[in-house]
Coordinates of C-alpha atoms and ligand atoms in Angstrom, one line a residue:
M1 CA 0.1 0.1 0.1
A2 CA 1.5 3.5 -1.2
V3 CA 2.5 5.6 2.0
I4 CA 0.8 8.9 2.8
Y5 CA 4.0 10.9 3.2
V6 CA 4.0 14.3 5.0
T7 CA 6.9 16.5 5.5
T8 CA 7.8 19.9 6.9
P9 CA 10.4 22.3 5.7
I10 CA 13.4 21.3 7.9
Y11 CA 14.6 24.5 10.2
Y12 CA 17.5 26.3 10.4
V13 CA 19.2 25.5 13.8
N14 CA 21.1 29.2 14.1
D15 CA 18.4 29.9 16.9
A16 CA 16.0 28.8 19.1
P17 CA 12.2 27.6 17.5
H18 CA 9.3 30.2 17.8
I19 CA 5.9 29.5 17.3
G20 CA 6.3 30.3 13.2
H21 CA 8.1 26.8 13.3
A22 CA 5.8 25.1 15.6
Y23 CA 2.9 26.7 12.9
T24 CA 4.1 24.4 10.4
T25 CA 4.8 21.5 12.6
T26 CA 1.3 21.4 13.9
A27 CA -0.7 21.5 10.7
G28 CA 1.7 18.4 9.4
D29 CA 0.6 16.7 12.5
V30 CA -3.0 17.2 12.4
L31 CA -3.1 16.6 8.7
T32 CA -1.2 13.3 9.5
R33 CA -3.2 12.3 12.4
W34 CA -6.7 12.7 9.9
H35 CA -5.1 10.5 7.5
R36 CA -4.4 7.8 10.1
Q37 CA -7.6 7.8 11.5
R38 CA -9.0 7.4 7.9
G39 CA -7.1 3.9 8.5
Q40 CA -4.2 5.0 5.9
D41 CA -0.8 4.3 6.2
V42 CA 1.1 7.6 6.8
W43 CA 4.8 9.0 7.3
Y44 CA 5.7 12.3 9.1
L45 CA 8.8 13.8 8.7
T46 CA 10.1 16.7 10.2
G47 CA 13.5 18.0 11.0
V48 CA 16.6 20.6 11.1
D49 CA 19.0 22.2 8.7
E50 CA 22.0 22.5 10.1
H51 CA 24.8 23.7 7.4
G52 CA 25.3 26.8 5.6
T53 CA 26.6 30.4 6.4
K54 CA 23.8 31.4 8.7
V55 CA 24.2 28.4 11.1
Q56 CA 28.4 29.0 10.6
R57 CA 28.1 32.3 11.6
A58 CA 25.8 32.1 14.6
A59 CA 28.1 29.2 16.1
E60 CA 31.4 31.7 15.4
A61 CA 29.4 34.3 17.3
G62 CA 28.5 31.8 20.0
G63 CA 32.2 30.7 20.4
V64 CA 31.9 27.0 19.3
A65 CA 32.5 24.9 16.7
P66 CA 29.5 24.4 14.4
Q67 CA 28.9 20.9 15.4
E68 CA 28.6 21.6 18.7
W69 CA 26.6 24.4 18.2
V70 CA 24.0 22.1 16.2
D71 CA 24.4 19.6 18.7
R72 CA 23.5 21.8 21.7
L73 CA 20.7 23.4 20.0
V74 CA 18.8 20.6 18.4
D75 CA 19.1 18.8 21.9
Q76 CA 18.0 21.3 23.7
A77 CA 15.8 23.4 21.9
W78 CA 14.3 21.7 18.3
K79 CA 14.0 18.3 19.2
P80 CA 11.8 19.2 22.4
V81 CA 9.7 21.6 20.7
V82 CA 8.0 18.8 18.6
G83 CA 6.8 17.2 22.3
T84 CA 5.7 21.0 23.6
I85 CA 3.0 20.9 20.8
D86 CA 2.6 17.1 21.0
A87 CA 3.4 16.5 17.4
A88 CA 3.8 12.3 16.5
N89 CA 6.4 12.7 13.8
D90 CA 7.8 9.3 12.5
D91 CA 11.4 10.5 12.0
F92 CA 13.5 13.6 12.5
I93 CA 16.1 14.2 10.4
R94 CA 19.3 16.3 11.0
T95 CA 21.5 17.2 7.7
T96 CA 24.7 16.4 9.8
E97 CA 23.7 12.7 10.1
V98 CA 25.7 10.3 8.0
R99 CA 23.0 8.7 5.9
H100 CA 21.8 12.2 4.5
K101 CA 25.1 13.3 3.8
E102 CA 26.3 10.0 1.7
R103 CA 23.1 10.1 -0.1
V104 CA 23.4 13.8 -0.9
Q105 CA 26.9 12.9 -2.6
R106 CA 25.3 10.3 -4.3
F107 CA 22.6 12.3 -5.5
W108 CA 24.5 15.0 -7.0
E109 CA 27.0 12.3 -8.4
V110 CA 24.0 11.2 -10.2
V111 CA 23.0 14.7 -11.4
R112 CA 26.2 15.4 -12.4
D113 CA 26.7 12.1 -14.5
N114 CA 23.0 13.2 -16.3
G115 CA 25.0 16.3 -17.6
Y116 CA 23.3 18.7 -15.3
V117 CA 26.2 20.2 -13.4
Y118 CA 29.1 22.4 -14.7
E119 CA 31.9 24.6 -13.4
A120 CA 31.5 28.7 -13.7
D121 CA 31.7 32.0 -11.7
Y122 CA 29.2 33.3 -9.8
E123 CA 29.0 37.0 -9.2
G124 CA 25.7 38.4 -7.6
P125 CA 23.4 39.4 -4.7
Y126 CA 22.9 36.4 -1.6
C127 CA 20.7 37.1 1.6
V128 CA 22.5 35.0 4.4
G129 CA 19.0 35.2 6.0
C130 CA 17.1 33.2 3.3
E131 CA 20.5 31.6 2.4
E132 CA 19.5 32.6 -1.3
F133 CA 21.2 33.8 -4.4
K134 CA 19.1 36.9 -5.2
L135 CA 17.7 37.8 -8.6
P136 CA 17.6 41.7 -9.3
G137 CA 13.9 41.5 -9.2
D138 CA 14.0 40.0 -5.9
L139 CA 15.2 42.9 -3.9
V140 CA 14.2 46.3 -2.8
E141 CA 16.6 49.4 -2.8
P142 CA 17.0 51.4 0.2
E143 CA 15.7 54.6 1.0
G144 CA 18.8 57.1 0.4
G145 CA 20.7 54.5 -1.7
G146 CA 23.0 51.9 -0.9
V147 CA 23.2 47.8 -0.9
P148 CA 19.6 46.5 -1.8
L149 CA 17.9 44.9 0.9
C150 CA 16.3 41.6 0.9
P151 CA 12.5 42.0 1.6
V152 CA 12.4 39.1 4.0
H153 CA 14.7 40.2 6.4
G154 CA 15.3 43.9 5.5
R155 CA 18.7 43.5 5.6
P156 CA 21.3 44.5 3.3
V157 CA 22.5 41.6 0.7
E158 CA 26.0 40.6 0.7
M159 CA 27.7 40.5 -2.9
L160 CA 29.4 37.0 -3.7
K161 CA 32.2 36.5 -6.3
E162 CA 33.2 32.9 -6.5
K163 CA 34.0 30.0 -8.5
N164 CA 31.2 27.3 -8.1
W165 CA 29.5 24.3 -9.4
F166 CA 26.2 25.2 -11.4
F167 CA 23.0 23.3 -11.9
R168 CA 21.7 23.4 -15.0
L169 CA 18.3 24.9 -14.0
S170 CA 17.3 26.7 -17.1
A171 CA 16.7 23.2 -18.8
F172 CA 14.0 22.7 -17.0
T173 CA 11.8 25.7 -17.7
D174 CA 9.3 24.4 -20.2
A175 CA 9.2 20.7 -18.2
L176 CA 8.0 22.5 -15.4
I177 CA 5.6 24.5 -17.0
D178 CA 4.4 21.7 -19.1
H179 CA 4.1 19.9 -15.4
Y180 CA 2.1 22.2 -13.8
E181 CA 0.1 23.0 -16.4
R182 CA -0.9 19.5 -16.3
H183 CA -1.2 19.3 -12.4
P184 CA -2.4 22.8 -11.2
E185 CA -3.0 20.6 -7.9
A186 CA 0.4 20.4 -7.4
V187 CA 1.1 24.0 -6.2
Q188 CA -1.5 25.3 -3.5
P189 CA -3.2 27.3 -2.7
T190 CA -4.0 29.2 -6.3
S191 CA -2.1 32.1 -5.3
A192 CA 1.0 30.1 -4.9
Y193 CA 0.3 28.4 -8.2
N194 CA 0.3 31.7 -9.9
E195 CA 3.2 33.0 -8.4
V196 CA 5.1 30.1 -9.3
M197 CA 3.8 29.9 -12.7
S198 CA 4.6 33.3 -13.6
F199 CA 8.0 33.2 -12.1
L200 CA 8.5 30.1 -14.6
R201 CA 7.1 31.8 -17.5
G202 CA 10.0 34.3 -17.0
G203 CA 12.6 31.8 -17.6
L204 CA 15.0 30.1 -15.5
V205 CA 18.6 30.9 -15.2
D206 CA 21.3 28.3 -13.8
I207 CA 22.0 28.6 -10.3
S208 CA 25.1 27.8 -7.9
M209 CA 24.8 24.2 -6.7
S210 CA 28.2 24.6 -4.5
R211 CA 30.0 27.1 -2.5
S212 CA 33.4 27.3 -2.2
S213 CA 33.5 30.4 0.2
V214 CA 31.6 28.3 2.9
S215 CA 33.2 25.4 5.1
W216 CA 30.2 24.4 7.1
G217 CA 28.4 21.7 4.6
I218 CA 28.7 18.6 2.7
G219 CA 31.6 18.1 0.5
L220 CA 31.3 17.9 -3.2
P221 CA 32.3 14.2 -3.7
W222 CA 34.4 15.3 -7.2
D223 CA 35.7 18.6 -6.0
E224 CA 36.7 18.9 -2.2
R225 CA 37.3 22.5 -2.1
Q226 CA 33.4 23.1 -2.1
V227 CA 30.6 22.3 -0.2
V228 CA 27.0 21.6 -1.6
Y229 CA 25.0 24.8 -1.6
V230 CA 22.9 24.3 1.6
W231 CA 19.4 24.2 -0.2
F232 CA 20.7 21.7 -2.5
D233 CA 21.8 20.1 0.8
A234 CA 18.6 20.5 2.5
L235 CA 15.8 19.8 0.1
L236 CA 17.1 16.2 -0.4
N237 CA 16.2 15.6 3.2
Y238 CA 12.8 14.6 1.7
I239 CA 14.0 11.5 0.1
T240 CA 17.5 10.9 2.1
A241 CA 15.3 10.4 5.2
V242 CA 13.0 7.8 3.6
G243 CA 15.8 5.8 2.0
Y244 CA 16.8 7.4 -1.3
G245 CA 20.3 6.1 -2.2
A246 CA 20.4 3.2 0.4
P247 CA 21.3 -0.1 -1.6
D248 CA 18.9 -1.8 -4.3
G249 CA 17.1 -4.4 -2.5
S250 CA 17.4 -3.1 1.0
D251 CA 14.5 -2.4 3.2
E252 CA 15.4 1.3 3.0
S253 CA 15.1 1.2 -1.0
Q254 CA 11.9 -0.8 -0.7
F255 CA 10.4 2.0 1.8
F256 CA 11.7 5.1 -0.8
H257 CA 9.4 3.3 -3.4
E258 CA 6.6 3.3 -1.2
T259 CA 6.7 6.6 0.4
W260 CA 8.2 8.7 -2.4
P261 CA 6.7 11.1 -4.0
A262 CA 5.4 12.6 -1.0
H263 CA 1.6 13.2 -0.7
V264 CA 2.3 16.7 0.5
Q265 CA 5.2 19.1 1.3
L266 CA 4.3 22.1 3.7
V267 CA 6.5 24.9 3.4
G268 CA 5.7 28.8 4.4
K269 CA 5.5 31.2 1.3
D270 CA 8.8 32.2 2.0
I271 CA 10.4 29.0 0.7
L272 CA 8.2 28.3 -2.1
R273 CA 10.0 29.0 -5.1
C274 CA 12.9 26.6 -3.6
H275 CA 9.9 24.0 -3.1
A276 CA 8.2 24.1 -6.4
V277 CA 10.8 25.4 -8.8
Y278 CA 14.7 24.3 -8.0
W279 CA 13.3 21.1 -6.0
P280 CA 11.4 19.6 -8.7
A281 CA 14.1 20.4 -11.5
M282 CA 16.4 18.8 -9.2
L283 CA 14.4 15.6 -9.0
M284 CA 13.8 15.7 -12.7
A285 CA 17.4 16.2 -13.2
A286 CA 18.0 12.8 -11.1
G287 CA 14.9 10.8 -12.9
L288 CA 12.9 10.9 -9.9
P289 CA 9.1 11.8 -9.6
L290 CA 7.7 15.0 -8.2
P291 CA 5.7 15.4 -5.1
Q292 CA 2.0 15.4 -5.7
C293 CA 1.4 18.7 -3.8
V294 CA 3.9 21.4 -2.4
F295 CA 1.1 23.7 -0.2
A296 CA 2.9 27.5 0.8
H297 CA 0.9 28.4 4.0
G298 CA 1.0 32.2 5.1
W299 CA 2.9 33.8 7.7
L300 CA 2.4 34.2 11.4
L301 CA 2.6 38.0 11.6
V302 CA 3.7 40.5 14.4
G303 CA 2.9 44.0 13.7
G304 CA 2.1 43.5 10.1
E305 CA 5.3 41.7 9.8
K306 CA 6.8 38.1 9.5
M307 CA 7.5 37.0 13.0
S308 CA 10.9 36.1 13.0
K309 CA 14.3 36.0 15.3
T310 CA 16.0 38.6 13.2
R311 CA 13.4 40.9 13.8
L312 CA 13.0 40.1 17.5
T313 CA 9.5 39.1 17.3
G314 CA 9.5 35.4 17.8
I315 CA 7.7 33.7 20.7
A316 CA 8.7 30.6 21.9
P317 CA 5.8 27.4 21.9
S318 CA 6.3 27.1 25.2
Q319 CA 5.1 30.5 26.4
I320 CA 1.7 29.6 25.0
V321 CA 1.7 25.8 25.8
D322 CA 2.5 26.7 29.3
H323 CA -0.5 28.5 29.9
F324 CA -2.9 27.3 27.4
G325 CA -2.0 23.7 27.1
S326 CA -0.9 21.9 23.8
D327 CA -4.3 21.1 22.7
A328 CA -5.4 24.5 22.7
F329 CA -2.5 25.7 20.8
R330 CA -2.7 23.2 18.1
Y331 CA -6.4 24.2 18.1
Y332 CA -6.0 28.1 17.8
F333 CA -3.7 28.1 15.3
M334 CA -5.1 25.8 12.8
R335 CA -8.9 27.1 13.5
A336 CA -8.6 30.7 14.0
I337 CA -5.9 31.4 10.8
Q338 CA -7.0 30.3 7.2
F339 CA -4.2 27.8 6.3
G340 CA -2.5 29.5 3.3
Q341 CA -3.0 33.2 4.4
D342 CA -1.0 35.1 6.7
G343 CA -2.5 35.7 10.2
S344 CA -1.5 37.5 13.4
F345 CA -1.7 35.7 16.8
S346 CA -2.8 38.0 19.8
W347 CA -2.9 36.9 23.5
E348 CA -6.8 38.2 23.4
D349 CA -8.0 36.9 20.5
M350 CA -6.4 33.2 21.8
S351 CA -8.1 33.8 25.2
A352 CA -11.4 34.8 23.7
R353 CA -11.5 31.4 21.5
Y354 CA -10.3 29.2 24.3
T355 CA -13.0 30.4 26.9
S356 CA -15.8 30.7 24.3
E357 CA -15.2 27.5 22.0
L358 CA -13.2 25.1 24.5
A359 CA -14.1 25.8 27.9
N360 CA -17.8 27.2 27.4
G361 CA -18.4 25.3 24.2
L362 CA -17.1 21.7 24.1
G363 CA -15.7 21.7 27.8
N364 CA -19.1 22.3 29.1
L365 CA -20.7 19.8 26.7
A366 CA -18.6 17.3 28.0
S367 CA -18.8 17.7 31.7
R368 CA -22.7 18.4 31.5
A369 CA -22.9 15.0 29.6
T370 CA -20.9 13.1 32.1
A371 CA -22.1 14.5 35.1
M372 CA -25.8 14.0 34.3
V373 CA -25.4 10.5 33.6
Q374 CA -23.5 10.3 37.1
R375 CA -26.2 11.8 38.6
Y376 CA -29.4 10.5 37.1
R377 CA -27.9 6.8 35.9
D378 CA -25.5 6.2 38.6
G379 CA -22.8 6.5 35.6
V380 CA -24.4 4.0 33.6
L381 CA -25.4 4.9 29.6
P382 CA -28.9 4.4 29.3
T383 CA -30.7 2.6 26.7
P384 CA -32.2 5.6 24.6
G385 CA -36.2 5.5 23.9
P386 CA -37.5 6.7 20.7
A387 CA -35.9 9.4 18.5
T388 CA -38.3 12.6 18.6
S389 CA -37.5 15.3 15.6
A390 CA -34.8 17.0 17.9
E391 CA -32.8 13.8 17.9
E392 CA -33.2 13.2 14.1
A393 CA -32.0 16.3 13.2
L394 CA -28.9 15.6 15.3
Q395 CA -28.2 12.9 13.8
A396 CA -28.6 14.4 10.4
M397 CA -26.5 17.2 11.3
M398 CA -23.5 14.6 12.5
T399 CA -23.7 13.0 8.8
V400 CA -23.2 16.1 7.2
M401 CA -20.7 17.4 9.3
A402 CA -18.3 14.3 9.4
A403 CA -18.5 14.7 5.7
E404 CA -17.8 18.2 5.4
A405 CA -14.9 18.2 8.1
D406 CA -13.2 15.5 6.2
D407 CA -13.6 17.3 2.7
A408 CA -11.8 20.2 4.5
M409 CA -9.4 18.3 6.2
L410 CA -8.1 16.6 3.5
A411 CA -8.3 19.8 1.5
L412 CA -5.8 21.4 4.3
D413 CA -8.6 23.7 5.0
F414 CA -8.3 23.4 8.7
A415 CA -10.3 26.2 9.7
S416 CA -13.5 25.0 7.8
G417 CA -12.8 21.4 8.9
I418 CA -12.8 22.6 12.8
G419 CA -15.9 24.7 12.0
A420 CA -18.2 22.3 10.9
V421 CA -17.3 20.2 14.6
R422 CA -17.6 23.5 16.4
R423 CA -21.2 24.3 14.7
F424 CA -22.2 20.6 15.7
I425 CA -21.0 21.3 19.6
D426 CA -23.2 24.6 19.4
A427 CA -26.2 22.7 18.1
V428 CA -25.6 19.8 20.7
N429 CA -25.5 22.5 23.5
L430 CA -28.5 24.1 22.4
Y431 CA -30.1 20.7 21.9
V432 CA -29.2 20.2 25.9
T433 CA -31.0 23.8 26.8
E434 CA -34.1 23.1 24.8
Q435 CA -34.5 19.3 26.0
E436 CA -33.9 20.5 30.0
P437 CA -32.5 17.0 31.2
W438 CA -32.4 18.5 34.6
V439 CA -36.5 19.1 34.3
L440 CA -36.8 15.7 33.1
A441 CA -35.1 14.4 35.8
K442 CA -37.7 15.7 38.4
D443 CA -40.8 13.8 36.6
P444 CA -40.1 9.8 36.7
A445 CA -42.9 9.5 34.0
L446 CA -40.3 11.1 31.7
S447 CA -37.6 9.0 32.4
E448 CA -37.4 7.3 29.0
R449 CA -37.4 10.9 27.8
L450 CA -34.4 11.5 29.7
D451 CA -32.7 8.5 28.6
T452 CA -32.9 9.8 25.2
V453 CA -31.5 12.9 25.7
L454 CA -28.7 11.7 28.1
Y455 CA -27.5 8.9 25.2
T456 CA -27.9 11.6 22.7
M457 CA -25.5 13.7 24.2
C458 CA -23.0 11.2 25.4
E459 CA -23.2 9.3 21.5
A460 CA -23.0 13.2 20.0
L461 CA -19.7 13.5 22.2
R462 CA -18.2 10.0 21.1
A463 CA -18.3 11.5 17.4
I464 CA -16.6 14.7 18.5
A465 CA -13.8 13.1 20.4
V466 CA -13.2 10.9 17.2
L467 CA -13.1 14.1 14.9
Y468 CA -11.3 16.4 17.2
N469 CA -8.5 13.5 18.1
P470 CA -6.1 14.9 15.2
V471 CA -6.6 18.5 16.6
M472 CA -6.4 17.9 20.5
P473 CA -5.2 14.3 21.1
K474 CA -4.5 15.1 25.1
A475 CA -8.0 16.5 25.8
M476 CA -9.8 13.8 23.7
S477 CA -8.5 11.3 25.2
S478 CA -9.1 12.3 28.6
L479 CA -12.9 12.6 26.9
W480 CA -12.7 9.3 25.8
D481 CA -12.1 7.8 29.1
Q482 CA -14.7 9.5 30.7
L483 CA -17.1 8.4 27.9
G484 CA -16.0 4.7 29.0
A485 CA -15.7 4.6 25.1
G486 CA -12.2 2.8 25.2
R487 CA -13.4 -0.3 27.5
S488 CA -16.9 -0.5 25.6
I489 CA -15.8 0.4 21.8
G490 CA -11.8 0.4 21.8
P491 CA -8.8 2.8 21.5
L492 CA -9.6 6.2 20.4
G493 CA -6.8 6.2 17.9
E494 CA -8.4 3.1 16.3
Q495 CA -11.7 4.7 15.5
R496 CA -12.2 5.6 11.8
I497 CA -13.5 9.1 10.8
D498 CA -15.0 7.4 7.6
A499 CA -17.5 5.5 10.0
V500 CA -17.8 8.0 12.7
A501 CA -21.3 9.5 11.6
R502 CA -22.9 5.7 12.0
W503 CA -25.1 6.9 15.0
G504 CA -25.4 4.6 18.0
Q505 CA -21.8 3.0 18.3
L506 CA -21.5 3.8 22.1
P507 CA -23.3 0.9 23.6
A508 CA -25.9 1.6 26.2
G509 CA -24.1 0.0 30.0
T510 CA -21.1 2.1 29.2
A511 CA -19.5 3.2 32.6
V512 CA -19.4 7.0 32.0
S513 CA -17.8 8.9 34.6
K514 CA -17.1 13.1 35.5
G515 CA -13.1 13.4 35.2
A516 CA -10.9 16.2 35.1
I517 CA -12.3 19.2 33.4
L518 CA -10.8 19.2 29.6
F519 CA -10.4 22.6 29.3
P520 CA -9.6 24.8 32.9
R521 CA -10.9 28.3 33.4
L522 CA -7.5 30.2 33.0
E523 CA -5.4 32.1 35.4
E524 CA -5.8 36.0 34.7
S525 CA -2.2 36.7 35.7
A526 CA -0.3 34.6 33.0
E527 CA -0.3 37.0 30.1
Ligands
LIG1 N1 15.9 26.0 6.2 C1 15.2 26.6 5.3 C2 14.1 25.2 4.8 C3 14.8 24.1 3.8 S1 13.5 23.2 3.5 C4 14.1 21.9 2.7 C5 14.3 27.4 6.0 N2 14.2 27.1 7.7 S2 13.4 28.2 8.6 O1 14.3 27.9 9.9 O2 13.6 29.8 8.2 O3 12.1 27.7 8.7 C6 11.3 28.0 7.6 C7 10.0 27.5 7.7 O4 9.6 28.0 9.0 C8 9.1 28.1 6.7 O5 8.9 28.1 5.8 C9 7.7 28.2 7.6 O6 7.2 26.8 7.1 C10 8.1 28.2 9.2 N3 8.2 29.7 9.8 C11 9.1 30.3 10.0 N4 8.8 31.8 10.5 C12 7.2 31.7 10.2 C13 6.5 32.5 10.4 N5 6.4 34.2 11.0 N6 5.1 32.3 10.1 C14 4.9 31.3 9.8 N7 5.9 29.8 9.3 C15 6.9 30.5 9.9 O7 13.7 28.4 5.5

C-alpha cells in the first residue's frame, strides 16, 4: 500500500524555535493524524537544516565549533519543541547525519553524470538570512541608496564573487511549466500556483549548486574544496530520510519506493520558489518523480510583519503551551488562521476563543453530559427511548458535518474542518438547553425521555472526540476515558473517521464518569 508521506521544511538551527516553526509542524501533525484515522498508512517527517553560512556564523558568534553548536541547539531546543506541541512525527532528520550526507553526495553524482552540473563563476547578491542567491527583481532599494535589501529580512544582501559548480536549472523551464499545467493541484493554494507559474514563464537561469567560500556543509564528491549549497543539501532531506540512495533491494530502498513521491510537502510561502521550482527541477535531473503537492501557508505576523528571530519578534511555543496547553495551541492556530493566508497571533484572541469555544463550548458539553449520567443514572449510559425530531435533526447534522469536516481537512482547510465540528457542538449544546434534562429528571414519568437525551449527548460526544482527536489528542483522550468508550468500543486512535457518523456506536451500559475538566478556566495573571 502506498504510504501517505507528509513533510515539513527542515528548520535552521541558527537560533531557537518560535511559534512560526511550530505552526507548520502542527499543521503537518494534524493532517497526518487525520489520515491515520482514515485507516491510511502515513509517514510524517520533520527535522533540522544544520549547514550553511547562517548556522556557521551563529556558531562563530557563540564561540563554539558548528557541530557543537548544532548538537546543543537540536537537543535542547529543536527536538523538545516537537514534544511541546504534541507532534507525533515518525522521523526527525538532521542534515549532519551520515545517512543524509552520503545520499546527498550520491544524488549530486547522479545529476552530474546526467549532464546537469558544470563549473563557472558566480557574481551577484546573496541573502544569508534566506541563504539564497537573489535575482535583481527580488530586492528592494533602500531609501537614500546603498546596498539593496532582502525584502524578507529587511537587511542588505551580500555581494558574492566565487567559482562554483552550477546546476543547469534553465534546462527545466519548459518541463516544469508543462508539468504544472497538467497538474495544477501540485502547487497550492492558487495564489502560490500563480506565483510559481509567473516565475517560470519569466524563464529560469542556472544557479550555483556549490559554495567555495563556505566550509560548514557537505563536501562535493568530485571537488573537496567546495561544499554543496545549503538549499541543495537541505531539500534532499525529503528523500534521504526515507531511503533514497540506500542499496538496491534493501528495506530502506523499498521504503523509498513506497513513500516517494510525497503526498504533501508543507512550506511557508517564503520558501515556495525553492520547493516548487528548484526542488522539482533537481528531481527531474535525477530522474525521480515529483511531489504530488507543495502547499504554501502564510506567515504568522507581528505588527504586520513576519514573526522572526532576526526581527526579535519570535514567541517561543512553550510560552503559549505553558499557559493554554498543547491542545489549545494546536486548536487555535489551525482554527483561527486560514491555512494559506497570513494571520496575526494575539493573546486576547486566543484567550477569547479558548474560553468561548473550548471551555464554554466543548468543555461545558462534556462536563454536563458526564455529570448528568453520573447523577441521574449512576454513571451507566442508558438505553435511549424513541428518537423525536430533535434527535433526528442532530443525527442528520452529524452525518453532514462529518463529511464536511473530512473534505475540508483533506484539502488542508483546517479552519473549515474544525468549524464544521464546532457548529455541531453548538447545536448539541442548544439541544441540551432546549430539552432541559434537569427538568425531565424531576418527573419519573419522563424517565425514558431523559434516557434518550442523555444517550444523545454522549453519542454526539463520541463522534466529536473522534473528529477532534487529530487536533487535540490529549483532551480527546481524556474525553474518551470519561465516556467509557475505550472499554466499550476500543482505543480512540483506532476509531475511523469514515465510519464516525454511524449513529449508536456507544453501547448502552457503558460506564460513564465525570473526570478532570477538559479545558480549565485560565489564571488571569499569565499574560
Ligand atoms: N531551512 C530552510 C528550509 C529548508 S527545507 C528543505 C528554512 N528554515 S527556517 O528555519 O527559516 O524555517 C522556514 C519555515 O518555518 C517556513 O517555511 C515556515 O514553514 C516556518 N516559519 C518560520 N517563520 C514563520 C512565520 N513567521 N510564520 C509562519 N511560518 C513560519 O527556511
